[in-house]
C-alpha positions as CSV (number, residue, x, y, z in Angstrom):
1,X,163.9,41.1,52.4
2,X,165.4,42.9,49.5
3,X,165.4,46.7,49.6
4,X,164.9,48.6,46.3
5,X,167.9,50.6,45.0
6,X,167.7,54.3,45.8
7,X,168.6,56.6,43.0
8,X,170.3,59.8,44.0
9,X,171.1,61.3,40.6
10,X,169.5,60.5,37.2
11,X,171.1,62.1,34.2
12,X,169.0,63.2,31.3
13,X,168.2,60.2,29.1
14,X,170.2,59.8,25.9
15,X,168.6,58.5,22.7
16,X,171.0,55.9,21.3
17,X,169.0,54.6,18.4
18,X,165.7,55.0,16.6
19,X,164.3,52.6,14.0
20,X,161.3,51.9,11.9
21,X,160.3,48.5,10.6
22,X,157.1,48.8,8.7
23,X,154.8,50.5,11.1
24,X,156.7,49.5,14.3
25,X,158.9,52.2,15.7
26,X,161.7,51.4,18.2
27,X,163.7,53.7,20.4
28,X,166.7,52.7,22.4
29,X,167.5,55.0,25.4
30,X,170.5,55.1,27.8
31,X,169.8,56.0,31.4
32,X,172.7,56.9,33.7
33,X,172.0,57.1,37.5
34,X,173.8,57.0,40.8
35,X,172.3,54.5,43.2
36,X,172.7,52.9,46.5
37,X,171.7,49.3,46.5
38,X,171.5,47.0,49.5
39,X,169.7,43.8,50.6
40,X,168.6,43.5,54.2
41,X,167.4,40.5,56.1
42,X,164.1,40.3,58.1
43,X,165.8,42.1,61.0
44,X,167.0,45.0,58.8
45,X,170.6,43.9,58.8
46,X,172.5,44.5,55.6
47,X,173.4,41.2,54.0
48,X,174.6,42.5,50.6
49,X,175.8,45.9,49.3
50,X,176.9,49.0,51.2
51,X,174.4,51.6,52.3
52,X,177.1,54.3,52.2
53,X,178.5,53.5,48.7
54,X,177.0,55.2,45.6
55,X,177.4,53.3,42.4
56,X,176.9,54.6,38.8
57,X,174.5,52.4,36.9
58,X,174.1,52.5,33.2
59,X,170.9,51.0,31.8
60,X,169.8,50.6,28.2
61,X,166.0,50.4,27.6
62,X,164.3,49.7,24.2
63,X,160.7,50.7,23.6
64,X,158.5,50.0,20.7
65,X,155.1,51.3,19.3
66,X,152.9,50.6,16.4
67,X,152.6,54.0,14.8
68,X,149.2,53.2,13.4
69,X,147.8,52.3,16.8
70,X,145.4,54.6,18.6
71,X,147.2,53.8,21.8
72,X,149.8,56.5,22.4
73,X,151.8,54.4,24.9
74,X,155.2,52.9,24.1
75,X,156.0,49.3,25.3
76,X,159.2,48.4,27.0
77,X,160.6,45.5,25.1
78,X,164.1,45.1,26.3
79,X,166.4,46.2,29.2
80,X,170.1,45.6,29.8
81,X,172.8,47.0,31.9
82,X,176.3,48.0,31.1
83,X,177.5,47.4,34.6
């Protein structure tokens, strides 16, 4: 079974880029967090990762939204990691 990463510190998001193409707005945001990530088998034994080792993760997320839409929600359109 795969355990989800556990985030211990999440820094304030940083806006990297904002764009407008017609009525479609895009925002690219950088998230920096410190996480512990492990994978355990069915017995709970660690098979990957280190439950005592905190790793800094850098993720870049891009969101878009049609500015003329009545829906106020942004859509996640891309994710990538710098690790």
